[in-house]
Short mmCIF file of C-alpha atoms and ligand atoms in Angstrom, two decimals:
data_model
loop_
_atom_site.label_atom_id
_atom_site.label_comp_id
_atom_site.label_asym_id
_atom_site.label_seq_id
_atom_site.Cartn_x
_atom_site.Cartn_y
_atom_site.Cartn_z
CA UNK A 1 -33.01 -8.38 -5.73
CA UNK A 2 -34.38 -11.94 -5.70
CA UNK A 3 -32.70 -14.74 -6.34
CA UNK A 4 -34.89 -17.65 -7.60
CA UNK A 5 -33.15 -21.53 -7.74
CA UNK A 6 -35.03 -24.79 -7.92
CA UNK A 7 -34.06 -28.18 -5.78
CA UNK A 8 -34.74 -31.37 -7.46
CA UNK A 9 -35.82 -32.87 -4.06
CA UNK A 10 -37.59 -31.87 -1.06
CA UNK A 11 -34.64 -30.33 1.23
CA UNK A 12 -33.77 -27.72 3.19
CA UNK A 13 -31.06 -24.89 2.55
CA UNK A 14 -28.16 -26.94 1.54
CA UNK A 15 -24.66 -25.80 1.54
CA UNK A 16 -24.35 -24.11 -1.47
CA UNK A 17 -27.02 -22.01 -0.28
CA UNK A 18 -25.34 -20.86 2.71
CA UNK A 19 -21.90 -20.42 0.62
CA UNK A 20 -24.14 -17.96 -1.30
CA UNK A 21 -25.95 -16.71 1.47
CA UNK A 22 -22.53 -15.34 3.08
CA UNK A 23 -20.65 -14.87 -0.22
CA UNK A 24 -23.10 -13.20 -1.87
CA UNK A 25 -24.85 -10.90 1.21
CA UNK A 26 -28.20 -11.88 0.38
CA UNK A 27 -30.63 -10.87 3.63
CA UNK A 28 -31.97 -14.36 3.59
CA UNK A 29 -33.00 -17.33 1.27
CA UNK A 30 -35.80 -19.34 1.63
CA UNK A 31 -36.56 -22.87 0.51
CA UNK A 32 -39.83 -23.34 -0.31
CA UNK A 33 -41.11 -27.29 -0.56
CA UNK A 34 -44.42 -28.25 -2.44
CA UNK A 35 -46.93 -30.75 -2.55
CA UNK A 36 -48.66 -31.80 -5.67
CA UNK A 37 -47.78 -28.19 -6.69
CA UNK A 38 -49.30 -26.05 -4.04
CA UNK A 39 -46.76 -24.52 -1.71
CA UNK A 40 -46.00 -26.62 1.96
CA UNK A 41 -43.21 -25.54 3.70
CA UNK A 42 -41.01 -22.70 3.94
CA UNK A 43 -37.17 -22.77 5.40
CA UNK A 44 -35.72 -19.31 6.21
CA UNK A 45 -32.25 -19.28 6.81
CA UNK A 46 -30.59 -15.69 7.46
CA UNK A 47 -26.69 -14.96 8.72
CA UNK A 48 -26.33 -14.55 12.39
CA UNK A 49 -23.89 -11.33 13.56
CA UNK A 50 -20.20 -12.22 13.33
CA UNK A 51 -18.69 -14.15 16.51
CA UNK A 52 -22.08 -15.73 17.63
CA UNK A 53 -21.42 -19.41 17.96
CA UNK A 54 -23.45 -20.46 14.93
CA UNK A 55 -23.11 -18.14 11.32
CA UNK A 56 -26.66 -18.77 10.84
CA UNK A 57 -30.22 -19.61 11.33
CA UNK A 58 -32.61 -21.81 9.90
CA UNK A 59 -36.24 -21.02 10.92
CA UNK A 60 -39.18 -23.26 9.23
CA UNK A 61 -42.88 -22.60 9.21
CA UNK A 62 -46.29 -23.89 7.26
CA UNK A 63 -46.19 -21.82 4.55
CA UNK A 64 -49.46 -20.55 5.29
CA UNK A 65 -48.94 -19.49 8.78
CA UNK A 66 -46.08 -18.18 8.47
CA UNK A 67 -45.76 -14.69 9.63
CA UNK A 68 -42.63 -12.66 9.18
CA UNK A 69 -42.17 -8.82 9.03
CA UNK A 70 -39.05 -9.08 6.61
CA UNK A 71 -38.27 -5.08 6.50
CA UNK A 72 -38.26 -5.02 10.22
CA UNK A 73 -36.54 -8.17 11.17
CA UNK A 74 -33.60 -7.15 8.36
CA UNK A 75 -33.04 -3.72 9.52
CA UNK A 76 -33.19 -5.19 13.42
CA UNK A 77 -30.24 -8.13 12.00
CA UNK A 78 -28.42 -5.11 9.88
CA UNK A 79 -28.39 -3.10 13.24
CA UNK A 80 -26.95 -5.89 15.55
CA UNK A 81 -24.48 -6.67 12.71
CA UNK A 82 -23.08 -2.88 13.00
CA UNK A 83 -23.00 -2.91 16.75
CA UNK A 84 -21.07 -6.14 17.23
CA UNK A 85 -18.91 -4.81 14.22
CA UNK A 86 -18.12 -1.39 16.28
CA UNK A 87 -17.28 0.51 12.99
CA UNK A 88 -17.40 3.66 13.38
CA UNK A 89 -19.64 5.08 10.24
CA UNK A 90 -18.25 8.20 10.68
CA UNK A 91 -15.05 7.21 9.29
CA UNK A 92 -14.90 6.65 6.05
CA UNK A 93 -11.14 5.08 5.29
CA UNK A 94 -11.59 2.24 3.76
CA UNK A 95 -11.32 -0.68 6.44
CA UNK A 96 -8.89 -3.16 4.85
CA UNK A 97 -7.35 -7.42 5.94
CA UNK A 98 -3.85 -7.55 4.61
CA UNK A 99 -3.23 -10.89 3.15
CA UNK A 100 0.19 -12.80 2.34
CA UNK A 101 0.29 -15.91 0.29
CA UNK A 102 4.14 -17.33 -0.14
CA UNK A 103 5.88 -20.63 -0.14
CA UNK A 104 8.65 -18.07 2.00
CA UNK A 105 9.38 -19.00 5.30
CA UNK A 106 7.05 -17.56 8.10
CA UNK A 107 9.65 -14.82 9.40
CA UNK A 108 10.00 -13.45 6.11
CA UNK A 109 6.08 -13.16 5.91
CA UNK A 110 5.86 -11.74 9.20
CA UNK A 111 8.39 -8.93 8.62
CA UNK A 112 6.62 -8.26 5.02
CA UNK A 113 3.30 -7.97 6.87
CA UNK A 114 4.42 -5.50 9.20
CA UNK A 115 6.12 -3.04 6.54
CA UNK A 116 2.53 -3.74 4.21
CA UNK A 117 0.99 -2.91 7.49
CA UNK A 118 3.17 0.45 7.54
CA UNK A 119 2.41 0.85 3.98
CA UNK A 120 -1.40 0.82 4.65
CA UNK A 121 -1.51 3.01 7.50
CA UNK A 122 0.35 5.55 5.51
CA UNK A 123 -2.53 5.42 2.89
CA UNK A 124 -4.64 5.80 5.58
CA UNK A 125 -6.32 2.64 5.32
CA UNK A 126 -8.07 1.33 9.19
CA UNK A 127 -5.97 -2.10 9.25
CA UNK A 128 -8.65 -4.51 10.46
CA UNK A 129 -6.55 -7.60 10.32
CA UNK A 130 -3.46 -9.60 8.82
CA UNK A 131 -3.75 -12.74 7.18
CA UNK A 132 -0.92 -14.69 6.53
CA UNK A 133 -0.54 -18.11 4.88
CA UNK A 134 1.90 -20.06 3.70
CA UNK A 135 1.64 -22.23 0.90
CA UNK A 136 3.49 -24.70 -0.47
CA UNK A 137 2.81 -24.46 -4.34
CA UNK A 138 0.57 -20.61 -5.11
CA UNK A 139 -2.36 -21.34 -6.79
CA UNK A 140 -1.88 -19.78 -10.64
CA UNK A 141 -5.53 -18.45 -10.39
CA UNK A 142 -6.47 -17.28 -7.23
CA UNK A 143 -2.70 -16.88 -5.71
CA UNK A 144 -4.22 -19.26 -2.55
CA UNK A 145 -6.79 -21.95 -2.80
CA UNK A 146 -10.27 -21.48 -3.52
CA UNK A 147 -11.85 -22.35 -0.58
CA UNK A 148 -9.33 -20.78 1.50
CA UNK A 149 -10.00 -17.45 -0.82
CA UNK A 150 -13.96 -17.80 0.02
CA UNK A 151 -13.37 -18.20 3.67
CA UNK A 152 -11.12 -15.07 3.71
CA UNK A 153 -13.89 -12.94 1.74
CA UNK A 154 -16.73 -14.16 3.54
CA UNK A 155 -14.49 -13.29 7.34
CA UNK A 156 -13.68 -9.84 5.61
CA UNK A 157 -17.39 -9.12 4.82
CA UNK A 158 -18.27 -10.83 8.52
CA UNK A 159 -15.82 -7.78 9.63
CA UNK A 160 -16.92 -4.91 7.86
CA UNK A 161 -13.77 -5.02 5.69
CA UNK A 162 -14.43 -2.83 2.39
CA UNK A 163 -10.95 -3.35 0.85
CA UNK A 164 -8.89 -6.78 0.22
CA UNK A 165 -4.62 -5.87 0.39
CA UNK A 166 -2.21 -8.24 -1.13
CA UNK A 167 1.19 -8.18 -0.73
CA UNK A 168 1.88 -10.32 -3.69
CA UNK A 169 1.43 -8.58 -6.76
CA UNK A 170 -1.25 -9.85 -8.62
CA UNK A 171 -1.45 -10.67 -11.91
CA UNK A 172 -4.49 -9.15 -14.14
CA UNK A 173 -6.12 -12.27 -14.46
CA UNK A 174 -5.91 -13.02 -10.72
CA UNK A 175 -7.14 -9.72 -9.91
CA UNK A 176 -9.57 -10.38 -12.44
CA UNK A 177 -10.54 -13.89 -11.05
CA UNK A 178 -11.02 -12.91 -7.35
CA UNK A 179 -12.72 -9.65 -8.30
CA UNK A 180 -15.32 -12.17 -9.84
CA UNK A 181 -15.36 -13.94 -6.44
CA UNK A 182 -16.33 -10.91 -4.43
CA UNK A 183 -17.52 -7.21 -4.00
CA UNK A 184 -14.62 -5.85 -2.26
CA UNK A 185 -11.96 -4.12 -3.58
CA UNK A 186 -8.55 -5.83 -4.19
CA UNK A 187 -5.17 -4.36 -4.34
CA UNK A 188 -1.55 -5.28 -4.31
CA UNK A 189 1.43 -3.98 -2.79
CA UNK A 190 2.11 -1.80 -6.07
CA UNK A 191 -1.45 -0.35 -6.42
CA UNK A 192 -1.14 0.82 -2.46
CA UNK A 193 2.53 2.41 -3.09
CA UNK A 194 1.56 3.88 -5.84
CA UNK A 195 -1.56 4.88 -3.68
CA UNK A 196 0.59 6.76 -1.05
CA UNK A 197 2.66 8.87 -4.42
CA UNK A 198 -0.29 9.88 -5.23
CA UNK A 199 -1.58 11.13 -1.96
CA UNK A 200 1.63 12.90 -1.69
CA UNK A 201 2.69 14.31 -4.63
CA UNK A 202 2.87 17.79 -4.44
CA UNK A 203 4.26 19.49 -7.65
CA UNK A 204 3.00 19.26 -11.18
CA UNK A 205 5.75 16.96 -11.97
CA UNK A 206 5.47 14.35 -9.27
CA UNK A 207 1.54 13.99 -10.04
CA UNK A 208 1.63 13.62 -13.26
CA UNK A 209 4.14 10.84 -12.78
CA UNK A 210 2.04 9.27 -10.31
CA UNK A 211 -0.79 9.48 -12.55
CA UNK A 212 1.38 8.02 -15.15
CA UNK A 213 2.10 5.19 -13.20
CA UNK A 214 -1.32 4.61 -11.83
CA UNK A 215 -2.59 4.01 -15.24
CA UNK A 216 -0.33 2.41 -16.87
CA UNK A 217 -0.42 -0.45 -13.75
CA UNK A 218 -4.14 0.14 -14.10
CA UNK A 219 -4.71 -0.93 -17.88
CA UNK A 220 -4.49 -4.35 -18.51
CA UNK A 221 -6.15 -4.79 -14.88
CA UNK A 222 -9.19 -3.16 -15.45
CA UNK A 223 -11.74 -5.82 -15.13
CA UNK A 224 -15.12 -3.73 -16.50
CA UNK A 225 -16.85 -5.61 -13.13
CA UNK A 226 -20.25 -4.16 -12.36
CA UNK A 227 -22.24 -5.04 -9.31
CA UNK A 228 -23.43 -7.87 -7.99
CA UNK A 229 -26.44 -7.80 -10.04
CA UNK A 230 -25.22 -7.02 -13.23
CA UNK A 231 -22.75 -10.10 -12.29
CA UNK A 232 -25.56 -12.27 -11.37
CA UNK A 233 -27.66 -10.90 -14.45
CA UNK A 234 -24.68 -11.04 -16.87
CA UNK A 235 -24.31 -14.67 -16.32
CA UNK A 236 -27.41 -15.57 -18.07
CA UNK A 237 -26.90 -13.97 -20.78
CA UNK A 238 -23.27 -13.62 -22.63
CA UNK A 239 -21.58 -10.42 -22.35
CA UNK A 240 -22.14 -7.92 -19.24
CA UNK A 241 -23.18 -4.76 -19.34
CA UNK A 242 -19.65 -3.74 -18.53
CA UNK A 243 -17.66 -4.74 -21.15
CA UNK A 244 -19.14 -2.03 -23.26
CA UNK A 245 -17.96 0.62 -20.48
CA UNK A 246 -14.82 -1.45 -20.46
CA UNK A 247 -13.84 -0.87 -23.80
CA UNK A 248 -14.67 2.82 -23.40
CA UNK A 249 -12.73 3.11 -20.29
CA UNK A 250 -9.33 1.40 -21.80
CA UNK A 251 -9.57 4.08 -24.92
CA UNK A 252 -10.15 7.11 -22.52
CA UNK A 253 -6.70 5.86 -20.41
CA UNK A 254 -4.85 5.60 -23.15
CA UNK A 255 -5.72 9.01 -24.55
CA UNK A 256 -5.03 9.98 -21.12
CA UNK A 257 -1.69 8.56 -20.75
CA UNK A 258 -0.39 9.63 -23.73
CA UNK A 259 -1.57 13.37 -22.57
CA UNK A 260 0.32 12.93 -19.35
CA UNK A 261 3.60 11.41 -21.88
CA UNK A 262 3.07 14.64 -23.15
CA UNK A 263 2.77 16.86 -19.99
CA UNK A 264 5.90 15.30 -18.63
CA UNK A 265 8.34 15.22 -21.64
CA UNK A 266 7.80 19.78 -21.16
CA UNK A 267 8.54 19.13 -17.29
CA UNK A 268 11.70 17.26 -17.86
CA UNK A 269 12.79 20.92 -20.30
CA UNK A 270 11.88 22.85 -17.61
CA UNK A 271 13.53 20.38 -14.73
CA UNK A 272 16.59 20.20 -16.87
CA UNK A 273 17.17 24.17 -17.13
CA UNK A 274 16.81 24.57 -13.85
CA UNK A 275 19.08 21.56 -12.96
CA UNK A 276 21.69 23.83 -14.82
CA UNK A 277 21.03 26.69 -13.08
CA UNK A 278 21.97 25.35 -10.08
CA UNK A 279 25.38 23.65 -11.54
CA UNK A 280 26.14 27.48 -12.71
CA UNK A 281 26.05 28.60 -9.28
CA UNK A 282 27.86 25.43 -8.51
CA UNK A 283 26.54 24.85 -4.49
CA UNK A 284 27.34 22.04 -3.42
CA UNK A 285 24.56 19.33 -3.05
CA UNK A 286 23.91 16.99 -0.27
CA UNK A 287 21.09 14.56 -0.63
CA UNK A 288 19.83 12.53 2.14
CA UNK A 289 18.76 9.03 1.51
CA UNK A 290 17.22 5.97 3.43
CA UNK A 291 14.09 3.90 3.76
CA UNK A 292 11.33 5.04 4.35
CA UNK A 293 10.42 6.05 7.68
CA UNK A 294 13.69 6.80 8.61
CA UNK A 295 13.80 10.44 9.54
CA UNK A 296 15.12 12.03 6.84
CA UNK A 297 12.49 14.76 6.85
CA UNK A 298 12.91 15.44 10.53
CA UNK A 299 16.35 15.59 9.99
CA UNK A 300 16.49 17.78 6.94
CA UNK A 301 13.87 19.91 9.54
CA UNK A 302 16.27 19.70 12.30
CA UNK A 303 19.53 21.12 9.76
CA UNK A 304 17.97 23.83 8.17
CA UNK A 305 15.08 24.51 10.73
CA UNK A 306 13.19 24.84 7.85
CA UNK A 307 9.32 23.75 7.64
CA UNK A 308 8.94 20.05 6.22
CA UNK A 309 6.69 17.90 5.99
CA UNK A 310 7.39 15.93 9.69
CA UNK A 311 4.71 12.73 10.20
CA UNK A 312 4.92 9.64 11.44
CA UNK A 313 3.90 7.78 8.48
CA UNK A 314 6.01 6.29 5.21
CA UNK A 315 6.51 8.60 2.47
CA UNK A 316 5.54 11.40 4.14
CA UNK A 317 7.94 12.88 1.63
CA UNK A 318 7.87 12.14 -2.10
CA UNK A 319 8.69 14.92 -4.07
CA UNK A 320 12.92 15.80 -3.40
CA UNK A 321 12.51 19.04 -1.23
CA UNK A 322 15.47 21.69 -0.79
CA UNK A 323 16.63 23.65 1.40
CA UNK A 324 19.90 26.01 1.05
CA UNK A 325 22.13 26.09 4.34
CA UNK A 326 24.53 28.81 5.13
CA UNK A 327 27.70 28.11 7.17
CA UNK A 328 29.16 30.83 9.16
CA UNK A 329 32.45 31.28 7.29
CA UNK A 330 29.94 31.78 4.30
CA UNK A 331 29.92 28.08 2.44
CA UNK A 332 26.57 27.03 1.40
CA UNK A 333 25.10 24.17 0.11
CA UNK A 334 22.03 22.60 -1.01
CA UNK A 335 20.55 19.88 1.28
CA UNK A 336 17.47 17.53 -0.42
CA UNK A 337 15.11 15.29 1.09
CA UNK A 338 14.40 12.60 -1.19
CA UNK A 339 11.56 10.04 -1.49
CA UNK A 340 11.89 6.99 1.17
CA UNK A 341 13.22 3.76 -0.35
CA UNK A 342 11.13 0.59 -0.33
CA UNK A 343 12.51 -2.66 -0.44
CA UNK A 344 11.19 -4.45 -3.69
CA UNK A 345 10.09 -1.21 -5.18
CA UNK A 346 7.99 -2.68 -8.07
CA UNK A 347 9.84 -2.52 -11.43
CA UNK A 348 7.68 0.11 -12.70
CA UNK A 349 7.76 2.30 -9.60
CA UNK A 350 11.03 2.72 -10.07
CA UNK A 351 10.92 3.57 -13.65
CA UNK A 352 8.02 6.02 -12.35
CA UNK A 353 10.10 7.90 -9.99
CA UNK A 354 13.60 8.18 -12.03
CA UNK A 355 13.02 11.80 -11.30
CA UNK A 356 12.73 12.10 -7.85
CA UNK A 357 15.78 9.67 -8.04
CA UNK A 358 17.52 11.12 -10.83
CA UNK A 359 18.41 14.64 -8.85
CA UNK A 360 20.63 11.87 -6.99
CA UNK A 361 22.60 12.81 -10.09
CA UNK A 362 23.86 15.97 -9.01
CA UNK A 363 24.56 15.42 -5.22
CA UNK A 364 27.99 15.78 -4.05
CA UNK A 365 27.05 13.81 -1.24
CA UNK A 366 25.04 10.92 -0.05
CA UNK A 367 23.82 10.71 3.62
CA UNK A 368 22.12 7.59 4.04
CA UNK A 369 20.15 7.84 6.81
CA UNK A 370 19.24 4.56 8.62
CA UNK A 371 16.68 3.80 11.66
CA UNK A 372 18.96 2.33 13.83
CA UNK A 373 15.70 1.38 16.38
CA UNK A 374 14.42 -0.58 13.12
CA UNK A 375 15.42 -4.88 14.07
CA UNK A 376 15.40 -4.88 10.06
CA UNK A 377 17.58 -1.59 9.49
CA UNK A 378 20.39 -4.25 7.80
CA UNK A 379 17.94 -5.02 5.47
CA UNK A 380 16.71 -1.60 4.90
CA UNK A 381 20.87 -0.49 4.36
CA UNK A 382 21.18 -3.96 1.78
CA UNK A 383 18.05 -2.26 -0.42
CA UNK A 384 19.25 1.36 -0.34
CA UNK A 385 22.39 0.49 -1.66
CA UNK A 386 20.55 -2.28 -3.85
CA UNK A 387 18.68 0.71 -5.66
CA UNK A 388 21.42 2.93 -5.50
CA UNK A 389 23.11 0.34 -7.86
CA UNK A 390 20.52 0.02 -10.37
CA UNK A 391 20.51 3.43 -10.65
CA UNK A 392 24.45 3.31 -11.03
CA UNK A 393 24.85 5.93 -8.28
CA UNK A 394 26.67 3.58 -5.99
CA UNK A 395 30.14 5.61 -6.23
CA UNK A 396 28.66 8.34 -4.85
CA UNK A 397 30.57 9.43 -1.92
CA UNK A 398 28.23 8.36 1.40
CA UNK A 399 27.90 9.18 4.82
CA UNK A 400 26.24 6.59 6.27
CA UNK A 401 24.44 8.02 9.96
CA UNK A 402 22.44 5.99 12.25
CA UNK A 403 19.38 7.94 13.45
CA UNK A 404 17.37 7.73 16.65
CA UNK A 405 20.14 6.86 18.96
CA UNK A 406 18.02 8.22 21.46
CA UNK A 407 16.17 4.72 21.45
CA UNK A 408 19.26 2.46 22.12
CA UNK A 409 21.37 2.05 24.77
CA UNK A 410 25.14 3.91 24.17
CA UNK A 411 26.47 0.60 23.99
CA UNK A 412 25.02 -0.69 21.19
CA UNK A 413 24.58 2.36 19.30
CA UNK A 414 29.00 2.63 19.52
CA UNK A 415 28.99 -1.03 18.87
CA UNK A 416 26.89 -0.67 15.38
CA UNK A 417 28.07 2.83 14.61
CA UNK A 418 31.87 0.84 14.70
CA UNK A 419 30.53 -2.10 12.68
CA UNK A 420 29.33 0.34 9.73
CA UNK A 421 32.00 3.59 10.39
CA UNK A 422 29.17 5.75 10.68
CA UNK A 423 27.94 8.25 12.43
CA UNK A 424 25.19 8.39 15.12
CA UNK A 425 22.37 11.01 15.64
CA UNK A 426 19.27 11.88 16.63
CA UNK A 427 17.50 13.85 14.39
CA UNK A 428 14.99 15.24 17.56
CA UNK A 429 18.52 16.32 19.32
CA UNK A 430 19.89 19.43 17.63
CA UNK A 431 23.18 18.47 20.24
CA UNK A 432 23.74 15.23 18.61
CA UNK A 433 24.14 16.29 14.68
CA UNK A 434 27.11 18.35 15.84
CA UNK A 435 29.37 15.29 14.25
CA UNK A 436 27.53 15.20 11.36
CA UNK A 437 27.55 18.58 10.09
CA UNK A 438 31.45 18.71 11.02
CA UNK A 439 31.92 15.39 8.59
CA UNK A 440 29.73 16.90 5.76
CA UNK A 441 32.18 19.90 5.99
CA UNK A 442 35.32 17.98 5.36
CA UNK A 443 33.82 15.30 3.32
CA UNK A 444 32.94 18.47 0.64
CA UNK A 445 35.94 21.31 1.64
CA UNK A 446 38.37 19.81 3.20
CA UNK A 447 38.84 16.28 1.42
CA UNK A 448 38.10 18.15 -1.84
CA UNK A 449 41.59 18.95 -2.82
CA UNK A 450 42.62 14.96 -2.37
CA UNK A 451 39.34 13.61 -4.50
CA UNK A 452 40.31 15.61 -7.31
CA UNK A 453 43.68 14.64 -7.54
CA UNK A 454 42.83 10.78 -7.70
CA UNK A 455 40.33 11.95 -10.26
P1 GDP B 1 11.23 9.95 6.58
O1 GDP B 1 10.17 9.07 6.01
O2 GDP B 1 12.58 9.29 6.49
O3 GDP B 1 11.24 11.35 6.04
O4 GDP B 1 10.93 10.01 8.16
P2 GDP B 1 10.32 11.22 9.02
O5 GDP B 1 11.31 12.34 9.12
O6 GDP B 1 8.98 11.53 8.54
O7 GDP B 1 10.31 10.54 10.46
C1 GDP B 1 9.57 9.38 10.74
C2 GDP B 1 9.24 9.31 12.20
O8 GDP B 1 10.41 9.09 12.99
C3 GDP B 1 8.62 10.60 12.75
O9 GDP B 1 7.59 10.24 13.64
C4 GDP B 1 9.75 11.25 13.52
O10 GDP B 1 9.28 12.04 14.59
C5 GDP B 1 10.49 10.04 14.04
N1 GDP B 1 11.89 10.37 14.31
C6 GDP B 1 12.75 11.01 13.49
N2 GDP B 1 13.96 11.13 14.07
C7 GDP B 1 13.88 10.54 15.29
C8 GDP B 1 14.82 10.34 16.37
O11 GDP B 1 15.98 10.72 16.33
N3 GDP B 1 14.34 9.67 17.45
C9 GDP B 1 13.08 9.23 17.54
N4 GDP B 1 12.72 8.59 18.64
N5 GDP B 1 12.17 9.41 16.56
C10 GDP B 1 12.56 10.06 15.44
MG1 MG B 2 10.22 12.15 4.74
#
């Protein structure tokens, strides 16, 4: 591609050029000067390889003498670039700088940016650095200022960053507006949650939910944004070529999402029956609850012995699993594994996953499950039971148990388990859930008789 601009006066790269030099990712510009017409002087000026003292390099010649091997010397610059970069381009997960704009105070930022963090490794994105910065009004268009916004795309591409995080949702139009800044992609918090549902959704029902809710938050963001050159080529010209293939592409989702309305209103038949089923057998259920990362899975594992889904990542879990456990004098009941809470779950994630959430419905019993090893599990309890209230299941009878005791000292765990009248396990102990699975047995047989009298 070339890239052909006119000075008015006899200069050398100025610095707009070198804005567009590292915004754009052009190999080099060159100013040519002239005399009387005929060509004089040439000015190369090419980007240097991130963390060199200067970001780049003028180089001036006659024009007539100059020799330059421009194949050779970019592949030579591209080469150095990737070595300093150390990327491995063997691995291809998206490389990604997680960015927070807020007028919040910094703490709040700070513990944000590590749960986006967790949120991005789950998605199995390579976390290549964390930007946060505080604000004191948010810029309407770009969410942070302008220049601010250039510096961070120009660092990312200086990086080897291929993907831009937010954890601010973003409105279309600022999606829109910084997509027309830069080449990378750009997400929000929502797109990457709903990111990690998709990657885990197992059964028919959870993925077409997922798929639901990708498009839907996908629609009025879809920005029809080409490449570079069509950008640069569209400017001259009126419309781009993609807001033909936009047009196309917002029909084809919405045929597509009203398939998948479709698809899902025969699931919900089939989810119901079986729903009542289960009530005719009447077993009781026990579902276990918590944020994310908890160690509900390893616990459900650790009950039931049962193969689940055990990783050290958020969400590992997203469709309710269930597992029937026999006591020895012959009770059973059902125990689920549910989806991980999130705090701020976007309005229409949680809309998205009423499902998962709605076989809350039938449990008998809630055990919310809570890291205690977390510093923010009190804020991970406050938006369980925050969720738990929208959904009006707050009644519920709950257990609430305090997992991975094995990373505190007895003290405190007693101390917090006393605080909260719960109980404290470790979900890699089979020794310590002893307590546990005595309290689930009297909070469903042996306090049964008293519930349903006050009922
Ligand atoms: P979920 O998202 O709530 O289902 O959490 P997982 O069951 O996937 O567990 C998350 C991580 O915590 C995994 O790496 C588990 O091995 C770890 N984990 C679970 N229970 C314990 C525990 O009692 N102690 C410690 N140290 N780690 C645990
Ligand atoms: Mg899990």
């Amino acid at each position: 591609m070339r890239y052909v601009h006119t000075h008015l006066h006899k200069e050398l790269p100025d610095r707009e050029d070198i804005a567009d030099l590292r915004l754009l990712r052009f190999d080099l510009l060159a100013v040519i000067t002239h005399d009387k017409g005929l060509p004089e002087e040439i000015h190369i000026v090419h980007l240097l390889p991130f963390g060199k003292d200067k970001q780049f390099e003028l180089l001036s010649s006659k024009f007539h003498t100059l020799k330059f091997n421009f194949k050779e010397f970019i592949r030579n610059l591209e080469e150095e670039m990737d070595r300093i970069r150390a990327i491995d381009t063997s691995d291809n997960r998206e490389r990604a700088i997680l960015i927070s704009v807020s007028t919040a105070p910094k703490y709040i930022l700070e513990e944000h940016m590590e749960e986006l963090e967790e949120l991005a490794k789950s998605s199995d994105l390579v976390v290549l650095d964390r930007v946060i910065q505080r604000v004191k009004e948010i810029n309407p268009k770009y969410l942070l200022g302008e220049g601010k916004l250039k510096e961070l795309i120009i660092k990312a591409m200086d990086i080897g960053a291929t993907i831009l995080v937010f954890d601010q949702d973003l409105t279309p139009s600022q999606i829109r507006a910084i997509g027309e800044m830069t080449e990378l992609k750009v997400i929000d918090r929502s797109q990457l949650i709903l990111d990690i549902f998709a990657k885990r959704a197992h059964s028919r029902d959870g993925k077409v939910q997922v798929e639901l809710a990708q498009l839907c938050y996908m629609l009025p963001r879809l920005t029809g944004k080409g490449t570079a050159m069509s950008r640069l080529a569209g400017g001259i010209g009126g419309r781009g070529p993609g807001e033909m293939k936009l047009e196309i592409d917002r029909r084809r989702i919405k045929e597509r999402i009203h398939h998948l309305e479709n698809e899902l209103s025969k699931l919900n038949l089939a989810r119901q029956q079986r729903k009542k089923r289960r009530k005719e057998i009447s077993i009781p259920v026990v579902s276990i609850i918590g944020y994310t990362n908890a160690g509900k899975s390893t616990l459900l594992n650790a009950l039931t012995k049962s193969e689940v889904f055990v990783e050290d990542k958020m969400f590992a879990t997203l469709d309710t699993s269930s597992r029937r456990l026999k006591f020895p004098e012959e009770r059973e009941l059902i125990i689920t594994d549910t989806v991980g809470f999130i705090r701020d779950l976007p309005e229409d994630l949680v809309s998205a996953f009423k499902t998962t959430l709605e076989e809350l419905e039938d449990a008998s019993l809630l055990i919310h499950l809570v890291d205690i090893s977390n510093p923010q599990f009190e804020n991970h309890m406050e938006s369980v039971k925050n969720i738990l209230k929208e959904l009006n299941l707050h009644r519920k009878p709950m257990i609430v148990v305090f997992n991975k005791i094995d990373k505190l000292s007895y003290q405190e765990v007693e101390k917090i388990c006393n605080r909260y009248d719960a109980i404290g396990i470790s979900a890699l102990d089979k020794k310590t859930l002893i307590p546990l699975i005595e309290e689930i047995k009297n909070r469903l047989w042996e306090e049964k008789v008293i519930y349903n009298v006050e009922l």
